[in-house]
Amino acid sequence: MSLWSDVMGILSAAASGDAWAISKALGGKGVWIIGTLVTVLGGLSVMAIYNRFPWVERHFERSVMVYSYLLIAIIIFVEVIRRFVFSVQAPWSTTFPPVLFLVMTWFGCSYNIRLRTHLAFAEFRLAMSRPLQMACLTLDGILWLGFCVIVVVTATRVTANSASNFQILAGTDNFMQWWYLVTVPIAFILMAGRVFENWFEDIANFRSGALLIKPSVIGAD
């Protein structure tokens, strides 16, 4: 009964929009039920959006990565010149690039799930029978989905705690830390969408007799 009370408490706190109440509610065990539902339903929704809008599926995560990287490079380039030539430097110039790197990393991880470049073991699996190949791909999906649930729950707790304590990014006056921390659970919900996308594709390939294991290359299109 306590577990479901925790779930209702989280829903009530989320509806209130109060950061302190949300942070407190997320401390119970019910957060794992909510986190699992949000990750699964969010992932399926992301997959549906990607299927409906192929352009978004193809370019969204890559665009986030590229523009984050460019902004990092621009900030560092400009601030190095300002520091050594004009002896001035923006106080946020050493704290904001790591934030952008965080965003670039997690969205890039989501995209590379789709490319299957994370621990694919393609050479080893190609020697297996088709049922074993499908079993391995299904295990991949289960493990990745479990990983997504863990990160969504823990990152949401950190985000809510940061918001409830009004934590501000060092070097800035009003840039709240939770504004970028929230990108972590968002990125992992996108990752769950990629996991479902791959798994349904694997099922279709298994039923049609198409090739299940394909060599992958990091950075391939």
Short mmCIF file of N, CA and C in Angstrom, two decimals, residues 50-179:
data_model
loop_
_atom_site.label_atom_id
_atom_site.label_comp_id
_atom_site.label_asym_id
_atom_site.label_seq_id
_atom_site.Cartn_x
_atom_site.Cartn_y
_atom_site.Cartn_z
N TYR A 50 9.35 9.45 -34.51
CA TYR A 50 10.40 9.20 -35.49
C TYR A 50 9.85 8.49 -36.73
N ASN A 51 8.93 7.55 -36.53
CA ASN A 51 8.34 6.86 -37.68
C ASN A 51 7.46 7.80 -38.50
N ARG A 52 6.80 8.73 -37.82
CA ARG A 52 5.90 9.66 -38.51
C ARG A 52 6.67 10.75 -39.22
N PHE A 53 7.78 11.17 -38.64
CA PHE A 53 8.58 12.26 -39.21
C PHE A 53 10.02 11.78 -39.41
N PRO A 54 10.32 11.15 -40.53
CA PRO A 54 11.68 10.62 -40.78
C PRO A 54 12.77 11.68 -40.71
N TRP A 55 12.45 12.91 -41.08
CA TRP A 55 13.47 13.97 -41.05
C TRP A 55 13.93 14.21 -39.61
N VAL A 56 12.98 14.22 -38.68
CA VAL A 56 13.31 14.40 -37.27
C VAL A 56 14.16 13.23 -36.79
N GLU A 57 13.76 12.03 -37.16
CA GLU A 57 14.50 10.82 -36.77
C GLU A 57 15.94 10.86 -37.26
N ARG A 58 16.13 11.45 -38.42
CA ARG A 58 17.45 11.44 -39.04
C ARG A 58 18.35 12.56 -38.53
N HIS A 59 17.77 13.69 -38.17
CA HIS A 59 18.58 14.88 -37.94
C HIS A 59 18.54 15.45 -36.53
N PHE A 60 17.54 15.11 -35.72
CA PHE A 60 17.39 15.82 -34.44
C PHE A 60 18.60 15.65 -33.53
N GLU A 61 18.95 14.42 -33.21
CA GLU A 61 20.06 14.19 -32.28
C GLU A 61 21.38 14.68 -32.86
N ARG A 62 21.57 14.46 -34.14
CA ARG A 62 22.82 14.93 -34.77
C ARG A 62 22.90 16.45 -34.73
N SER A 63 21.78 17.13 -34.92
CA SER A 63 21.77 18.59 -34.87
C SER A 63 22.14 19.08 -33.47
N VAL A 64 21.59 18.44 -32.43
CA VAL A 64 21.94 18.81 -31.06
C VAL A 64 23.43 18.62 -30.83
N MET A 65 23.98 17.52 -31.31
CA MET A 65 25.41 17.26 -31.13
C MET A 65 26.26 18.30 -31.83
N VAL A 66 25.96 18.55 -33.10
CA VAL A 66 26.77 19.45 -33.90
C VAL A 66 26.73 20.87 -33.37
N TYR A 67 25.53 21.39 -33.07
CA TYR A 67 25.42 22.76 -32.60
C TYR A 67 25.99 22.93 -31.19
N SER A 68 25.88 21.91 -30.37
CA SER A 68 26.51 21.97 -29.05
C SER A 68 28.02 22.04 -29.18
N TYR A 69 28.56 21.22 -30.07
CA TYR A 69 30.02 21.20 -30.27
C TYR A 69 30.50 22.53 -30.83
N LEU A 70 29.76 23.09 -31.80
CA LEU A 70 30.15 24.37 -32.39
C LEU A 70 30.11 25.48 -31.34
N LEU A 71 29.10 25.46 -30.49
CA LEU A 71 29.00 26.49 -29.46
C LEU A 71 30.14 26.37 -28.45
N ILE A 72 30.50 25.13 -28.11
CA ILE A 72 31.65 24.91 -27.23
C ILE A 72 32.90 25.50 -27.84
N ALA A 73 33.13 25.18 -29.13
CA ALA A 73 34.33 25.67 -29.82
C ALA A 73 34.35 27.18 -29.91
N ILE A 74 33.20 27.80 -30.19
CA ILE A 74 33.14 29.26 -30.31
C ILE A 74 33.44 29.92 -28.97
N ILE A 75 32.83 29.41 -27.90
CA ILE A 75 33.05 30.00 -26.58
C ILE A 75 34.53 29.92 -26.20
N ILE A 76 35.12 28.73 -26.38
CA ILE A 76 36.53 28.56 -26.01
C ILE A 76 37.42 29.45 -26.86
N PHE A 77 37.17 29.51 -28.17
CA PHE A 77 37.99 30.31 -29.08
C PHE A 77 37.93 31.79 -28.71
N VAL A 78 36.73 32.30 -28.52
CA VAL A 78 36.56 33.72 -28.21
C VAL A 78 37.15 34.07 -26.86
N GLU A 79 36.90 33.22 -25.87
CA GLU A 79 37.35 33.54 -24.52
C GLU A 79 38.86 33.42 -24.36
N VAL A 80 39.49 32.53 -25.13
CA VAL A 80 40.96 32.45 -25.10
C VAL A 80 41.56 33.75 -25.62
N ILE A 81 41.00 34.26 -26.72
CA ILE A 81 41.48 35.53 -27.28
C ILE A 81 41.23 36.67 -26.29
N ARG A 82 40.05 36.72 -25.71
CA ARG A 82 39.72 37.79 -24.76
C ARG A 82 40.63 37.74 -23.53
N ARG A 83 40.95 36.52 -23.11
CA ARG A 83 41.77 36.40 -21.89
C ARG A 83 43.21 36.81 -22.12
N PHE A 84 43.81 36.33 -23.22
CA PHE A 84 45.24 36.56 -23.41
C PHE A 84 45.56 37.83 -24.20
N VAL A 85 44.56 38.36 -24.87
CA VAL A 85 44.80 39.59 -25.63
C VAL A 85 44.26 40.81 -24.89
N PHE A 86 43.05 40.68 -24.35
CA PHE A 86 42.41 41.83 -23.71
C PHE A 86 42.37 41.73 -22.18
N SER A 87 42.86 40.61 -21.64
CA SER A 87 42.92 40.40 -20.18
C SER A 87 41.55 40.45 -19.52
N VAL A 88 40.53 40.00 -20.22
CA VAL A 88 39.18 39.89 -19.66
C VAL A 88 38.63 38.51 -20.01
N GLN A 89 37.68 38.06 -19.20
CA GLN A 89 37.09 36.74 -19.46
C GLN A 89 35.74 36.66 -18.78
N ALA A 90 34.77 36.12 -19.51
CA ALA A 90 33.43 35.92 -18.93
C ALA A 90 33.52 34.84 -17.85
N PRO A 91 32.95 35.07 -16.67
CA PRO A 91 33.07 34.09 -15.59
C PRO A 91 32.41 32.75 -15.91
N TRP A 92 31.43 32.72 -16.81
CA TRP A 92 30.75 31.47 -17.15
C TRP A 92 31.43 30.70 -18.26
N SER A 93 32.52 31.26 -18.81
CA SER A 93 33.16 30.63 -19.98
C SER A 93 33.84 29.31 -19.64
N THR A 94 34.11 29.07 -18.36
CA THR A 94 34.74 27.80 -17.96
C THR A 94 33.73 26.81 -17.40
N THR A 95 32.49 27.23 -17.20
CA THR A 95 31.47 26.33 -16.65
C THR A 95 30.40 25.96 -17.67
N PHE A 96 30.13 26.85 -18.63
CA PHE A 96 29.08 26.57 -19.60
C PHE A 96 29.50 25.54 -20.65
N PRO A 97 30.73 25.54 -21.17
CA PRO A 97 31.13 24.49 -22.12
C PRO A 97 30.99 23.07 -21.59
N PRO A 98 31.34 22.76 -20.31
CA PRO A 98 31.08 21.40 -19.82
C PRO A 98 29.60 21.04 -19.82
N VAL A 99 28.73 22.03 -19.60
CA VAL A 99 27.29 21.78 -19.67
C VAL A 99 26.90 21.37 -21.09
N LEU A 100 27.41 22.10 -22.06
CA LEU A 100 27.11 21.77 -23.46
C LEU A 100 27.69 20.41 -23.83
N PHE A 101 28.85 20.09 -23.26
CA PHE A 101 29.45 18.78 -23.53
C PHE A 101 28.57 17.66 -22.98
N LEU A 102 27.98 17.90 -21.80
CA LEU A 102 27.06 16.93 -21.22
C LEU A 102 25.89 16.68 -22.17
N VAL A 103 25.29 17.76 -22.67
CA VAL A 103 24.17 17.63 -23.59
C VAL A 103 24.59 16.88 -24.85
N MET A 104 25.74 17.25 -25.41
CA MET A 104 26.22 16.61 -26.63
C MET A 104 26.46 15.12 -26.41
N THR A 105 27.00 14.77 -25.26
CA THR A 105 27.34 13.37 -24.97
C THR A 105 26.12 12.49 -24.91
N TRP A 106 25.09 12.89 -24.15
CA TRP A 106 23.94 12.02 -23.96
C TRP A 106 23.07 11.93 -25.21
N PHE A 107 22.92 13.01 -25.95
CA PHE A 107 22.17 12.94 -27.19
C PHE A 107 22.95 12.13 -28.23
N GLY A 108 24.28 12.24 -28.19
CA GLY A 108 25.10 11.42 -29.08
C GLY A 108 25.00 9.95 -28.74
N CYS A 109 24.89 9.64 -27.45
CA CYS A 109 24.72 8.25 -27.02
C CYS A 109 23.42 7.69 -27.56
N SER A 110 22.36 8.50 -27.52
CA SER A 110 21.07 8.06 -28.06
C SER A 110 21.17 7.75 -29.54
N TYR A 111 21.85 8.63 -30.28
CA TYR A 111 21.97 8.43 -31.72
C TYR A 111 22.78 7.18 -32.04
N ASN A 112 23.83 6.95 -31.27
CA ASN A 112 24.67 5.78 -31.55
C ASN A 112 24.01 4.47 -31.13
N ILE A 113 22.99 4.53 -30.27
CA ILE A 113 22.19 3.34 -30.03
C ILE A 113 21.55 2.90 -31.34
N ARG A 114 21.03 3.88 -32.08
CA ARG A 114 20.40 3.56 -33.36
C ARG A 114 21.41 2.99 -34.34
N LEU A 115 22.64 3.49 -34.31
CA LEU A 115 23.67 2.99 -35.21
C LEU A 115 24.26 1.66 -34.74
N ARG A 116 23.91 1.25 -33.51
CA ARG A 116 24.39 0.00 -32.90
C ARG A 116 25.91 -0.04 -32.81
N THR A 117 26.49 1.07 -32.42
CA THR A 117 27.95 1.12 -32.30
C THR A 117 28.42 0.95 -30.86
N HIS A 118 27.50 0.73 -29.92
CA HIS A 118 27.86 0.51 -28.53
C HIS A 118 27.95 -0.98 -28.23
N LEU A 119 29.17 -1.51 -28.09
CA LEU A 119 29.38 -2.91 -27.69
C LEU A 119 28.51 -3.87 -28.51
N ALA A 120 28.65 -3.80 -29.83
CA ALA A 120 27.80 -4.60 -30.71
C ALA A 120 28.26 -6.06 -30.79
N PHE A 121 29.57 -6.32 -30.68
CA PHE A 121 30.13 -7.68 -30.77
C PHE A 121 29.68 -8.36 -32.07
N ALA A 122 29.68 -7.61 -33.17
CA ALA A 122 29.14 -8.12 -34.43
C ALA A 122 29.89 -9.37 -34.91
N GLU A 123 31.22 -9.36 -34.84
CA GLU A 123 32.00 -10.49 -35.35
C GLU A 123 31.68 -11.77 -34.57
N PHE A 124 31.51 -11.64 -33.27
CA PHE A 124 31.19 -12.80 -32.44
C PHE A 124 29.78 -13.31 -32.72
N ARG A 125 28.84 -12.40 -32.86
CA ARG A 125 27.44 -12.79 -33.04
C ARG A 125 27.15 -13.32 -34.45
N LEU A 126 27.94 -12.92 -35.42
CA LEU A 126 27.72 -13.42 -36.78
C LEU A 126 27.91 -14.93 -36.86
N ALA A 127 28.69 -15.48 -35.93
CA ALA A 127 28.92 -16.93 -35.94
C ALA A 127 27.79 -17.70 -35.27
N MET A 128 26.84 -17.00 -34.67
CA MET A 128 25.73 -17.66 -33.98
C MET A 128 24.60 -18.00 -34.96
N SER A 129 23.72 -18.87 -34.49
CA SER A 129 22.51 -19.17 -35.25
C SER A 129 21.54 -17.99 -35.15
N ARG A 130 20.55 -17.95 -36.03
CA ARG A 130 19.61 -16.83 -36.02
C ARG A 130 18.84 -16.71 -34.70
N PRO A 131 18.37 -17.82 -34.13
CA PRO A 131 17.68 -17.68 -32.83
C PRO A 131 18.57 -17.09 -31.75
N LEU A 132 19.84 -17.51 -31.72
CA LEU A 132 20.76 -16.96 -30.73
C LEU A 132 21.05 -15.48 -31.01
N GLN A 133 21.15 -15.13 -32.28
CA GLN A 133 21.34 -13.72 -32.63
C GLN A 133 20.18 -12.87 -32.14
N MET A 134 18.98 -13.38 -32.38
CA MET A 134 17.79 -12.65 -31.95
C MET A 134 17.73 -12.56 -30.43
N ALA A 135 18.13 -13.63 -29.76
CA ALA A 135 18.15 -13.62 -28.30
C ALA A 135 19.13 -12.56 -27.78
N CYS A 136 20.29 -12.46 -28.42
CA CYS A 136 21.28 -11.45 -28.02
C CYS A 136 20.76 -10.04 -28.25
N LEU A 137 20.12 -9.82 -29.38
CA LEU A 137 19.57 -8.50 -29.68
C LEU A 137 18.45 -8.13 -28.70
N THR A 138 17.64 -9.11 -28.33
CA THR A 138 16.60 -8.87 -27.34
C THR A 138 17.20 -8.56 -25.98
N LEU A 139 18.26 -9.30 -25.62
CA LEU A 139 18.95 -9.02 -24.36
C LEU A 139 19.54 -7.61 -24.37
N ASP A 140 20.09 -7.20 -25.52
CA ASP A 140 20.59 -5.83 -25.66
C ASP A 140 19.49 -4.83 -25.34
N GLY A 141 18.32 -5.04 -25.93
CA GLY A 141 17.21 -4.13 -25.72
C GLY A 141 16.78 -4.07 -24.27
N ILE A 142 16.71 -5.23 -23.61
CA ILE A 142 16.31 -5.27 -22.21
C ILE A 142 17.33 -4.54 -21.33
N LEU A 143 18.61 -4.78 -21.58
CA LEU A 143 19.65 -4.14 -20.78
C LEU A 143 19.67 -2.63 -20.99
N TRP A 144 19.56 -2.20 -22.25
CA TRP A 144 19.56 -0.77 -22.54
C TRP A 144 18.33 -0.10 -21.93
N LEU A 145 17.19 -0.77 -22.01
CA LEU A 145 15.97 -0.20 -21.45
C LEU A 145 16.08 -0.09 -19.93
N GLY A 146 16.64 -1.11 -19.30
CA GLY A 146 16.86 -1.05 -17.86
C GLY A 146 17.81 0.07 -17.48
N PHE A 147 18.84 0.24 -18.28
CA PHE A 147 19.80 1.32 -18.06
C PHE A 147 19.10 2.68 -18.19
N CYS A 148 18.22 2.80 -19.19
CA CYS A 148 17.47 4.05 -19.39
C CYS A 148 16.58 4.35 -18.18
N VAL A 149 15.91 3.34 -17.66
CA VAL A 149 15.04 3.53 -16.49
C VAL A 149 15.86 4.03 -15.30
N ILE A 150 17.00 3.40 -15.06
CA ILE A 150 17.85 3.79 -13.92
C ILE A 150 18.29 5.25 -14.05
N VAL A 151 18.73 5.64 -15.24
CA VAL A 151 19.21 7.01 -15.42
C VAL A 151 18.07 8.02 -15.36
N VAL A 152 16.93 7.68 -15.96
CA VAL A 152 15.79 8.59 -15.92
C VAL A 152 15.38 8.85 -14.47
N VAL A 153 15.32 7.81 -13.66
CA VAL A 153 14.91 7.97 -12.25
C VAL A 153 15.95 8.77 -11.47
N THR A 154 17.20 8.36 -11.54
CA THR A 154 18.23 9.02 -10.74
C THR A 154 18.49 10.45 -11.21
N ALA A 155 18.50 10.67 -12.53
CA ALA A 155 18.74 12.02 -13.05
C ALA A 155 17.57 12.94 -12.73
N THR A 156 16.35 12.40 -12.73
CA THR A 156 15.19 13.21 -12.37
C THR A 156 15.25 13.63 -10.91
N ARG A 157 15.70 12.71 -10.06
CA ARG A 157 15.88 13.06 -8.65
C ARG A 157 16.89 14.18 -8.48
N VAL A 158 18.02 14.08 -9.18
CA VAL A 158 19.05 15.11 -9.09
C VAL A 158 18.51 16.44 -9.61
N THR A 159 17.77 16.39 -10.71
CA THR A 159 17.21 17.60 -11.30
C THR A 159 16.23 18.28 -10.35
N ALA A 160 15.34 17.48 -9.77
CA ALA A 160 14.35 18.03 -8.84
C ALA A 160 15.03 18.61 -7.59
N ASN A 161 16.05 17.92 -7.11
CA ASN A 161 16.78 18.42 -5.94
C ASN A 161 17.47 19.74 -6.25
N SER A 162 18.04 19.84 -7.46
CA SER A 162 18.70 21.08 -7.87
C SER A 162 17.69 22.22 -7.97
N ALA A 163 16.51 21.92 -8.54
CA ALA A 163 15.48 22.96 -8.67
C ALA A 163 14.96 23.40 -7.31
N SER A 164 14.79 22.46 -6.39
CA SER A 164 14.25 22.81 -5.07
C SER A 164 15.23 23.62 -4.24
N ASN A 165 16.52 23.50 -4.56
CA ASN A 165 17.54 24.26 -3.83
C ASN A 165 17.99 25.51 -4.59
N PHE A 166 17.33 25.79 -5.71
CA PHE A 166 17.63 26.99 -6.51
C PHE A 166 19.11 27.09 -6.86
N GLN A 167 19.69 25.97 -7.25
CA GLN A 167 21.12 25.96 -7.58
C GLN A 167 21.36 26.67 -8.92
N ILE A 168 22.34 27.54 -8.93
CA ILE A 168 22.67 28.34 -10.10
C ILE A 168 24.02 27.90 -10.64
N LEU A 169 24.14 27.87 -11.97
CA LEU A 169 25.40 27.49 -12.60
C LEU A 169 26.49 28.48 -12.20
N ALA A 170 27.62 27.94 -11.77
CA ALA A 170 28.74 28.80 -11.35
C ALA A 170 29.15 29.75 -12.47
N GLY A 171 29.36 31.00 -12.10
CA GLY A 171 29.77 32.00 -13.07
C GLY A 171 28.62 32.77 -13.68
N THR A 172 27.39 32.37 -13.36
CA THR A 172 26.22 33.07 -13.89
C THR A 172 25.40 33.64 -12.74
N ASP A 173 24.47 34.53 -13.09
CA ASP A 173 23.62 35.14 -12.08
C ASP A 173 22.25 34.49 -11.99
N ASN A 174 21.76 33.95 -13.11
CA ASN A 174 20.38 33.44 -13.10
C ASN A 174 20.17 32.21 -13.98
N PHE A 175 21.25 31.50 -14.33
CA PHE A 175 21.12 30.28 -15.13
C PHE A 175 21.01 29.09 -14.16
N MET A 176 19.81 28.55 -14.05
CA MET A 176 19.57 27.48 -13.09
C MET A 176 20.19 26.17 -13.57
N GLN A 177 20.75 25.40 -12.64
CA GLN A 177 21.39 24.13 -13.00
C GLN A 177 20.39 23.11 -13.55
N TRP A 178 19.15 23.14 -13.05
CA TRP A 178 18.19 22.13 -13.48
C TRP A 178 17.79 22.32 -14.94
N TRP A 179 18.06 23.51 -15.51
CA TRP A 179 17.73 23.73 -16.91
C TRP A 179 18.53 22.82 -17.84
#
